[in-house]
Coordinates of C-alpha atoms in Angstrom, one line a residue:
X2 CA 41.2 -57.5 197.0
X3 CA 38.8 -58.5 199.8
X4 CA 40.4 -59.6 203.0
X5 CA 39.9 -63.1 204.5
X6 CA 37.7 -63.1 207.6
X7 CA 39.9 -65.8 209.2
X8 CA 42.9 -63.4 209.6
X9 CA 43.6 -61.4 212.7
X10 CA 45.6 -58.2 212.2
X11 CA 47.5 -55.9 214.5
X12 CA 49.5 -52.7 214.3
X13 CA 51.0 -49.9 216.3
X14 CA 48.3 -47.2 215.8
X15 CA 50.3 -44.3 217.1
X16 CA 53.2 -42.4 215.5
X17 CA 56.6 -44.0 215.7
X18 CA 59.3 -42.6 218.0
X19 CA 59.4 -41.6 221.6
X20 CA 56.1 -40.7 223.3
X21 CA 54.1 -40.8 226.5
X22 CA 51.6 -43.3 225.2
X23 CA 51.6 -45.9 222.4
X24 CA 48.6 -47.8 221.2
X25 CA 48.5 -51.3 219.7
X26 CA 45.4 -52.3 217.9
X27 CA 44.2 -55.8 217.2
X28 CA 41.2 -56.9 215.1
X29 CA 39.9 -60.3 214.0
X30 CA 38.6 -63.6 215.2
X31 CA 41.6 -64.4 217.4
X32 CA 41.4 -61.2 219.3
X33 CA 39.6 -62.6 222.4
X34 CA 42.2 -65.4 222.7
X35 CA 45.0 -62.9 222.3
X36 CA 43.5 -60.7 225.0
X37 CA 43.3 -63.7 227.4
X38 CA 47.0 -64.6 226.8
X39 CA 48.3 -61.0 227.0
X40 CA 46.2 -59.8 229.9
X41 CA 45.8 -63.0 231.8
X42 CA 42.1 -62.7 232.0
X43 CA 39.1 -62.4 229.6
X44 CA 38.1 -58.7 229.4
X45 CA 34.4 -57.5 229.5
X46 CA 33.6 -55.5 226.3
X47 CA 33.9 -51.8 226.6
X48 CA 35.6 -51.8 230.0
X49 CA 38.9 -50.1 230.5
X50 CA 41.3 -52.2 232.5
X51 CA 44.6 -51.2 234.2
X52 CA 46.7 -54.3 233.4
X53 CA 50.1 -55.7 232.8
X54 CA 50.9 -57.0 229.3
X55 CA 52.3 -60.5 229.7
X56 CA 54.9 -62.4 227.8
X57 CA 54.6 -66.2 227.1
X58 CA 56.5 -66.9 230.4
X59 CA 54.1 -64.6 232.3
X60 CA 56.9 -62.0 232.7
X61 CA 55.7 -58.4 232.3
X62 CA 56.5 -56.6 229.0
X63 CA 54.7 -53.4 229.9
X64 CA 51.7 -52.1 231.8
X65 CA 48.9 -49.8 230.7
X66 CA 45.2 -49.7 229.8
X67 CA 43.4 -52.4 227.8
X68 CA 40.0 -52.1 226.2
X69 CA 38.2 -54.9 224.4
X70 CA 35.3 -54.2 221.9
X71 CA 33.2 -57.2 220.8
X72 CA 32.1 -57.3 217.2
X73 CA 30.0 -56.3 215.4
X74 CA 29.8 -53.3 217.8
X75 CA 33.3 -52.0 217.0
X76 CA 35.0 -49.8 214.4
X77 CA 35.9 -52.7 212.1
X78 CA 32.8 -54.8 212.9
X79 CA 35.1 -57.5 214.3
X80 CA 36.5 -58.1 217.8
X81 CA 39.0 -55.4 218.6
X82 CA 41.6 -55.1 221.4
X83 CA 43.4 -51.8 222.1
X84 CA 46.5 -52.0 224.3
X85 CA 47.6 -48.5 225.5
X86 CA 51.1 -48.7 226.9
X87 CA 54.2 -46.5 227.1
X88 CA 55.2 -44.9 223.9
X89 CA 58.9 -46.1 223.5
X90 CA 59.6 -47.7 220.2
X91 CA 61.3 -50.8 221.7
X92 CA 58.5 -51.5 224.2
X93 CA 55.8 -51.1 221.6
X94 CA 57.7 -53.5 219.3
X95 CA 58.0 -56.0 222.1
X96 CA 54.2 -55.9 222.8
X97 CA 53.5 -56.1 219.0
X98 CA 55.8 -59.1 218.6
X99 CA 53.9 -60.9 221.5
X100 CA 50.6 -60.3 219.7
X101 CA 52.0 -61.6 216.4
X102 CA 53.3 -64.7 218.2
X103 CA 49.8 -65.5 219.2
X104 CA 48.5 -65.7 215.7
X105 CA 48.0 -62.1 214.4
X106 CA 49.8 -60.6 211.5
X107 CA 51.0 -57.0 210.8
X108 CA 48.3 -55.1 209.1
X109 CA 48.6 -53.3 205.8
X110 CA 48.2 -49.5 205.6
X111 CA 44.5 -48.7 205.9
X112 CA 43.5 -52.3 206.6
X113 CA 41.5 -51.5 209.7
X114 CA 39.5 -48.8 207.8
X115 CA 39.2 -51.3 204.9
X116 CA 37.6 -53.9 207.2
X117 CA 35.2 -51.3 208.5
X118 CA 34.1 -50.5 204.9
X119 CA 33.8 -54.2 203.9
X120 CA 31.8 -54.9 207.1
X121 CA 29.4 -52.0 206.3
X122 CA 30.4 -49.9 209.3
X123 CA 31.3 -47.0 207.1
X124 CA 31.0 -46.2 203.4
X125 CA 34.0 -45.4 201.1
X126 CA 33.6 -41.7 201.4
X127 CA 33.7 -41.9 205.2
X128 CA 36.7 -44.2 205.0
X129 CA 38.6 -41.6 202.9
X130 CA 37.5 -38.9 205.3
X131 CA 39.5 -40.7 208.1
X132 CA 42.7 -40.2 206.1
X133 CA 41.7 -36.7 205.2
X134 CA 41.1 -35.8 208.8
X135 CA 44.6 -37.1 209.8
X136 CA 46.2 -35.2 206.9
X137 CA 44.2 -32.0 207.3
X138 CA 46.4 -28.9 207.0
X139 CA 44.0 -26.3 208.2
X140 CA 41.1 -26.0 210.8
X141 CA 38.6 -25.6 207.9
X142 CA 39.9 -28.8 206.2
X143 CA 39.7 -30.7 209.5
X144 CA 36.2 -29.4 210.2
X145 CA 35.0 -30.4 206.7
X146 CA 36.7 -33.8 207.1
X147 CA 34.7 -34.4 210.3
X148 CA 31.5 -33.5 208.5
X149 CA 32.3 -36.0 205.8
X150 CA 33.2 -38.7 208.4
X151 CA 29.8 -38.1 210.0
X152 CA 28.2 -38.8 206.6
X153 CA 27.3 -35.3 205.3
X154 CA 28.7 -36.0 201.8
X155 CA 27.3 -39.6 201.7
X156 CA 23.9 -38.3 202.8
X157 CA 23.7 -36.0 199.8
X158 CA 24.8 -38.7 197.4
X159 CA 22.3 -41.2 198.8
X160 CA 19.5 -38.6 198.5
X161 CA 20.3 -38.2 194.8
X162 CA 20.4 -42.0 194.4
X163 CA 16.9 -42.3 196.0
X164 CA 15.6 -39.6 193.6
X165 CA 17.1 -41.5 190.6
X166 CA 15.5 -44.7 191.9
X167 CA 12.1 -43.1 191.9
X168 CA 12.5 -41.8 188.4
X169 CA 13.8 -45.2 187.2
X170 CA 10.8 -47.0 188.7
X171 CA 8.4 -44.8 186.6
X172 CA 10.4 -45.3 183.4
X173 CA 10.9 -49.0 183.8
X174 CA 7.3 -49.6 184.8
X175 CA 6.3 -48.0 181.5
X176 CA 8.6 -50.4 179.7
X177 CA 7.3 -53.4 181.6
X178 CA 3.7 -52.4 180.9
X179 CA 4.2 -51.1 177.4
X180 CA 0.9 -52.7 176.3
X181 CA -1.0 -50.5 178.8
X182 CA -2.0 -46.9 178.0
X183 CA 0.9 -45.3 179.8
X184 CA 2.4 -42.4 178.0
X185 CA 5.3 -41.4 180.3
X186 CA 7.0 -39.2 177.7
X187 CA 4.0 -36.9 177.6
X188 CA 3.9 -36.9 181.4
X189 CA 5.9 -33.9 182.8
X190 CA 6.4 -35.6 186.1
X191 CA 9.4 -37.7 185.1
X192 CA 10.9 -34.8 183.2
X193 CA 10.5 -32.5 186.1
X194 CA 12.0 -35.1 188.5
X195 CA 15.1 -35.4 186.2
X196 CA 15.5 -31.7 186.1
X197 CA 15.3 -31.5 189.9
X198 CA 17.9 -34.2 190.1
X199 CA 20.2 -32.3 187.8
X200 CA 19.8 -29.1 189.8
X201 CA 20.7 -30.8 193.1
X202 CA 23.6 -32.6 191.4
X203 CA 25.0 -29.3 190.3
X204 CA 24.8 -28.0 193.9
X205 CA 26.6 -31.1 195.2
X206 CA 29.2 -30.8 192.5
X207 CA 29.9 -27.1 193.4
X208 CA 30.4 -28.1 197.0
X209 CA 32.6 -31.1 196.1
X210 CA 34.8 -28.8 194.0
X211 CA 35.3 -26.6 197.1
X212 CA 36.0 -29.8 199.1
X213 CA 38.8 -30.8 196.7
X214 CA 40.4 -27.4 197.1
X215 CA 40.1 -27.7 200.9
X216 CA 41.8 -31.1 200.7
X217 CA 44.5 -30.5 198.1
X218 CA 45.0 -26.8 198.3
X219 CA 46.8 -24.8 195.7
X220 CA 50.4 -24.9 194.4
X221 CA 52.0 -21.5 194.0
X222 CA 55.5 -20.8 192.6
X223 CA 57.3 -17.6 193.3
X224 CA 59.5 -16.8 190.2
X225 CA 61.5 -14.0 188.8
X226 CA 64.9 -12.5 188.3
X227 CA 67.5 -12.5 191.1
X228 CA 67.0 -9.8 193.8
X229 CA 63.4 -9.1 192.8
X230 CA 62.4 -9.9 196.4
X231 CA 61.1 -13.5 195.9
X232 CA 62.4 -14.8 199.3
X233 CA 61.1 -11.7 201.1
X234 CA 57.7 -12.3 199.5
X235 CA 57.8 -15.9 200.7
X236 CA 58.6 -14.7 204.3
X237 CA 55.8 -12.1 204.1
X238 CA 53.3 -14.8 203.1
X239 CA 54.5 -17.2 205.7
X240 CA 54.6 -14.6 208.5
X241 CA 58.1 -15.8 209.5
X242 CA 61.7 -15.8 208.3
X243 CA 61.6 -19.1 206.3
X244 CA 64.0 -18.0 203.6
X245 CA 67.4 -16.3 203.7
X246 CA 67.2 -12.8 202.4
X247 CA 70.2 -11.1 201.0
X248 CA 71.2 -8.3 198.6
X249 CA 73.6 -10.8 196.9
X250 CA 72.0 -12.1 193.7
X251 CA 71.6 -15.9 193.5
X252 CA 71.2 -16.5 197.3
X253 CA 68.4 -19.0 196.7
X254 CA 69.9 -22.1 195.0
X255 CA 67.2 -24.8 195.6
X256 CA 63.5 -24.9 196.0
X257 CA 62.1 -23.8 199.3
X258 CA 58.7 -25.1 200.2
X259 CA 56.3 -23.8 202.9
X260 CA 52.6 -24.3 203.5
X261 CA 50.3 -21.5 204.5
X262 CA 46.5 -21.2 204.9
X263 CA 44.4 -18.5 203.3
X264 CA 40.9 -18.3 204.7
X265 CA 41.2 -22.0 205.6
X266 CA 42.6 -23.0 202.2
X267 CA 46.0 -24.7 202.2
X268 CA 48.5 -23.0 199.9
X269 CA 51.7 -24.7 199.0
X270 CA 54.2 -22.0 198.2
X271 CA 57.6 -22.7 196.5
X272 CA 60.4 -20.1 196.4
X273 CA 62.7 -20.7 193.4
X274 CA 66.2 -19.7 192.3
X275 CA 66.3 -16.4 190.4
X276 CA 65.9 -16.9 186.6
X277 CA 69.0 -15.8 184.8
X278 CA 71.9 -17.2 182.8
X279 CA 74.6 -18.6 185.1
X280 CA 77.9 -20.5 184.8
X281 CA 77.6 -21.7 188.4
X282 CA 76.9 -25.4 188.4
X283 CA 74.8 -25.4 191.6
X284 CA 72.8 -22.3 190.6
X285 CA 72.2 -23.8 187.2
X286 CA 70.6 -26.9 188.8
X287 CA 68.5 -24.6 191.0
X288 CA 67.3 -22.7 187.9
X289 CA 66.5 -26.0 186.3
X290 CA 64.4 -27.1 189.3
X291 CA 62.7 -23.7 189.3
X292 CA 61.6 -24.2 185.7
X293 CA 60.1 -27.6 186.5
X294 CA 58.2 -26.1 189.5
X295 CA 56.8 -23.4 187.3
X296 CA 55.5 -26.0 184.8
X297 CA 53.7 -27.9 187.6
X298 CA 52.3 -24.9 189.4
X299 CA 48.6 -23.9 189.7
X300 CA 49.7 -20.3 189.8
X301 CA 53.0 -18.4 189.2
X302 CA 53.8 -15.2 191.0
X303 CA 56.2 -13.4 188.7
X304 CA 58.0 -11.0 191.0
X305 CA 59.3 -7.9 189.4
X306 CA 61.3 -5.1 191.0
X307 CA 59.3 -1.9 190.8
X308 CA 62.3 -0.2 189.2
X309 CA 61.1 -2.0 186.1
X310 CA 57.6 -0.6 186.3
X311 CA 58.1 1.6 183.3
X312 CA 59.1 -1.3 181.2
X313 CA 56.6 -2.5 178.6
X314 CA 54.6 -5.6 179.8
X315 CA 55.5 -7.4 176.6
X316 CA 59.2 -7.0 177.2
X317 CA 58.8 -8.2 180.8
X318 CA 57.0 -11.3 179.6
X319 CA 59.6 -11.8 176.8
X320 CA 62.3 -11.9 179.5
X321 CA 60.3 -14.5 181.5
X322 CA 59.6 -16.5 178.4
X323 CA 63.3 -16.5 177.5
X324 CA 64.2 -17.9 180.9
X325 CA 61.7 -20.7 180.8
X326 CA 62.0 -21.5 177.1
X327 CA 62.9 -25.1 177.9
X328 CA 59.3 -25.7 179.1
X329 CA 57.7 -25.5 175.6
X330 CA 55.9 -22.4 176.9
X331 CA 52.2 -22.2 175.9
X332 CA 49.4 -19.8 176.4
X333 CA 48.1 -22.1 179.2
X334 CA 51.3 -21.4 181.1
X335 CA 51.0 -17.7 180.6
X336 CA 47.4 -17.8 181.9
X337 CA 48.5 -18.8 185.3
X338 CA 50.9 -15.9 185.8
X339 CA 50.2 -13.0 188.2
X340 CA 52.7 -10.1 187.9
X341 CA 53.8 -9.0 191.3
X342 CA 55.5 -5.6 191.4
X343 CA 57.5 -5.6 194.7
X344 CA 59.4 -2.9 196.7
X345 CA 56.7 -0.2 196.4
X346 CA 58.1 1.1 199.8
X347 CA 61.1 2.5 197.8
X348 CA 58.8 4.7 195.6
X349 CA 57.9 8.3 196.3
X350 CA 54.8 8.1 194.1
X351 CA 51.8 5.9 194.7
X352 CA 49.8 3.8 192.3
X353 CA 46.9 1.2 192.5
X354 CA 47.8 -2.0 194.3
X355 CA 45.6 -4.3 192.2
X356 CA 45.0 -3.8 188.5
X357 CA 45.1 -5.5 185.1
X358 CA 47.9 -5.4 182.5
X359 CA 47.4 -6.2 178.9
X360 CA 50.0 -7.8 176.7
X361 CA 49.7 -8.7 173.0
X362 CA 47.7 -11.9 173.6
X363 CA 46.8 -12.0 177.3
X364 CA 45.6 -9.9 180.3
X365 CA 47.5 -10.3 183.5
X366 CA 46.6 -9.5 187.1
X367 CA 49.0 -7.0 188.6
X368 CA 49.6 -6.8 192.3
X369 CA 51.8 -4.0 193.7
X370 CA 53.1 -4.6 197.2
X371 CA 56.0 -4.4 199.6
X372 CA 57.2 -7.7 200.9
X373 CA 59.3 -5.7 203.4
X374 CA 56.5 -3.6 205.0
X375 CA 53.6 -6.0 204.2
X376 CA 51.6 -3.5 202.2
X377 CA 49.5 -5.3 199.6
X378 CA 50.1 -8.8 201.0
X379 CA 46.4 -9.1 202.0
X380 CA 45.4 -8.3 198.5
X381 CA 47.7 -11.0 197.2
X382 CA 46.3 -13.6 199.6
X383 CA 42.7 -12.7 198.6
X384 CA 43.7 -12.8 194.9
X385 CA 45.0 -16.4 195.4
X386 CA 41.6 -17.6 196.7
X387 CA 39.8 -15.9 193.8
X388 CA 42.0 -17.5 191.2
X389 CA 41.2 -21.0 192.2
X390 CA 37.6 -20.3 192.9
X391 CA 37.7 -20.9 196.6
X392 CA 34.8 -19.6 198.7
X393 CA 35.5 -19.5 202.4
X394 CA 32.6 -21.0 204.5
X395 CA 32.2 -20.5 208.3
X396 CA 30.0 -23.5 208.7
X397 CA 32.1 -25.9 206.7
X398 CA 31.1 -28.3 203.9
X399 CA 32.7 -31.7 203.2
X400 CA 36.0 -32.7 201.8
X401 CA 36.2 -34.4 198.4
X402 CA 38.7 -36.0 196.1
X403 CA 39.4 -36.0 192.4
X404 CA 37.7 -39.4 191.9
X405 CA 34.5 -37.9 193.5
X406 CA 34.5 -35.1 191.0
X407 CA 35.0 -37.5 188.1
X408 CA 32.0 -39.7 189.3
X409 CA 29.8 -36.6 189.7
X410 CA 30.8 -35.4 186.2
X411 CA 29.9 -38.8 184.7
X412 CA 26.6 -38.9 186.5
X413 CA 25.8 -35.4 185.3
X414 CA 26.5 -36.3 181.7
X415 CA 24.1 -39.3 182.0
X416 CA 21.4 -37.2 183.6
X417 CA 21.7 -34.5 180.9
X418 CA 21.4 -37.3 178.3
X419 CA 18.3 -38.6 180.0
X420 CA 16.8 -35.1 180.0
X421 CA 17.5 -34.6 176.4
X422 CA 16.1 -38.0 175.4
X423 CA 13.0 -37.3 177.4
X424 CA 12.4 -34.1 175.5
X425 CA 13.1 -35.9 172.2
X426 CA 10.7 -38.7 173.1
X427 CA 13.4 -41.3 172.6
X428 CA 12.9 -44.9 173.4
X429 CA 12.2 -45.6 177.0
X430 CA 15.0 -48.2 177.2
X431 CA 17.6 -45.5 176.3
X432 CA 16.3 -43.2 179.0
X433 CA 16.3 -46.0 181.5
X434 CA 19.9 -46.8 180.7
X435 CA 20.9 -43.1 181.1
X436 CA 19.3 -43.1 184.6
X437 CA 21.0 -46.4 185.5
X438 CA 24.4 -45.1 184.5
X439 CA 23.9 -42.0 186.5
X440 CA 23.0 -44.0 189.6
X441 CA 25.9 -46.3 189.1
X442 CA 28.4 -43.4 188.9
X443 CA 27.0 -42.0 192.2
X444 CA 27.3 -45.5 193.7
X445 CA 31.0 -45.5 192.9
X446 CA 31.5 -42.5 195.3
X447 CA 30.2 -44.3 198.3
X448 CA 31.6 -47.7 197.3
X449 CA 28.4 -49.4 196.2
X450 CA 30.0 -50.1 192.8
X451 CA 33.7 -50.1 193.3
X452 CA 36.5 -52.3 191.8
X453 CA 39.0 -54.1 194.1
X454 CA 41.8 -52.3 192.3
X455 CA 40.4 -48.9 193.3
X456 CA 39.9 -50.1 196.9
X457 CA 43.5 -51.2 197.0
X458 CA 44.7 -47.9 195.7
X459 CA 42.6 -45.9 198.2
X460 CA 43.4 -47.8 201.4
X461 CA 47.1 -48.2 200.6
X462 CA 47.5 -44.4 201.0
X463 CA 46.3 -44.6 204.7
X464 CA 48.5 -44.8 207.8
X465 CA 49.4 -48.1 209.2
X466 CA 47.1 -48.8 212.2
X467 CA 44.2 -47.0 210.5

């Protein structure tokens, strides 16, 4: 819900723990008074001062750099004070307690960014980009988050809204002046404008889908029988010894998670316990967790020892289905399986590294590789980007979230409806409503039309101090 303008908030804006520098941020109407009490003087806006930070008895709590920003020319649009002191947790807590004693309160997660949004310093997309920039797991994701923070995504959305406004003006003018000789349905201008809006929306939608992939990445589970080389494959993808490799079956007992990047795309890889029947209580729990990970995966790499290469694909799948039978296996689960034939370094003969296998009801991608030597690992990494539809870009795009995709989809539906109603010469009021709904859905992206509940959900996921 909207914050009260009378409140002054504060927080430690740097990571907790031991560090060379720690920053405390204050924002709100009491900020100038707090600065006077803590520093002993009234600071000039946008000047950096080397200063002591004083307690109520004038004793020194810490010393560092203080910067005061006068609203509305600040991040939040309010008066802001930043105290940059030493990064020890106890000293930071002491300074924060002093600020709180002077009338501020501890901020909620994301409350500084929320105030910036509510004071029209940034829109909702830019606010979300702050969190995405902090959480970026690859250079490409960070670059795209910066572009979003600078307004690239918002600019595209606003351009679409402006085009919709122009189309709505024409339609609603025809409604208002229906007694005049205005036949807008026979005029191709509005229809052409709507078609152009739809074409541009499709382009924005395609880029937003890439932005979601950049932000969220892909969840990949490595599954298969014991000793198929699952842990070796994990290490080969990671480029380091993340998992214990042994010839003893059942070495992996729990889920092992790592994160890699493929052409800038984050990939969350999970190594699982070998799928087999076992009486070992710990191994059985590991297999249970493996099944759950398989169910939630975007893609399953079913690792198969090349010694089984002559085995019929249907029998290989039957073994896999039998081991995951508790999952109520469906065709949808099978569609996210890539069959990875490992240990080709042990073979004297050679065969294609990437091909397609056909079963009774599905076709499966087949990657042949050696996790030990690295042969075929590049093919597998490329395959993962192709599966999810990721298209690497050197110049970057913008990051996006699932809610953005939903709003774009809803806007697209409304514009398609408007286009169809124009071609059918439907009532102008129906077309006007289609265009209004399309514009409202786009407004939800930037925060022009956003519920308080959604704002609470978005900003609660931010860091404290942001």
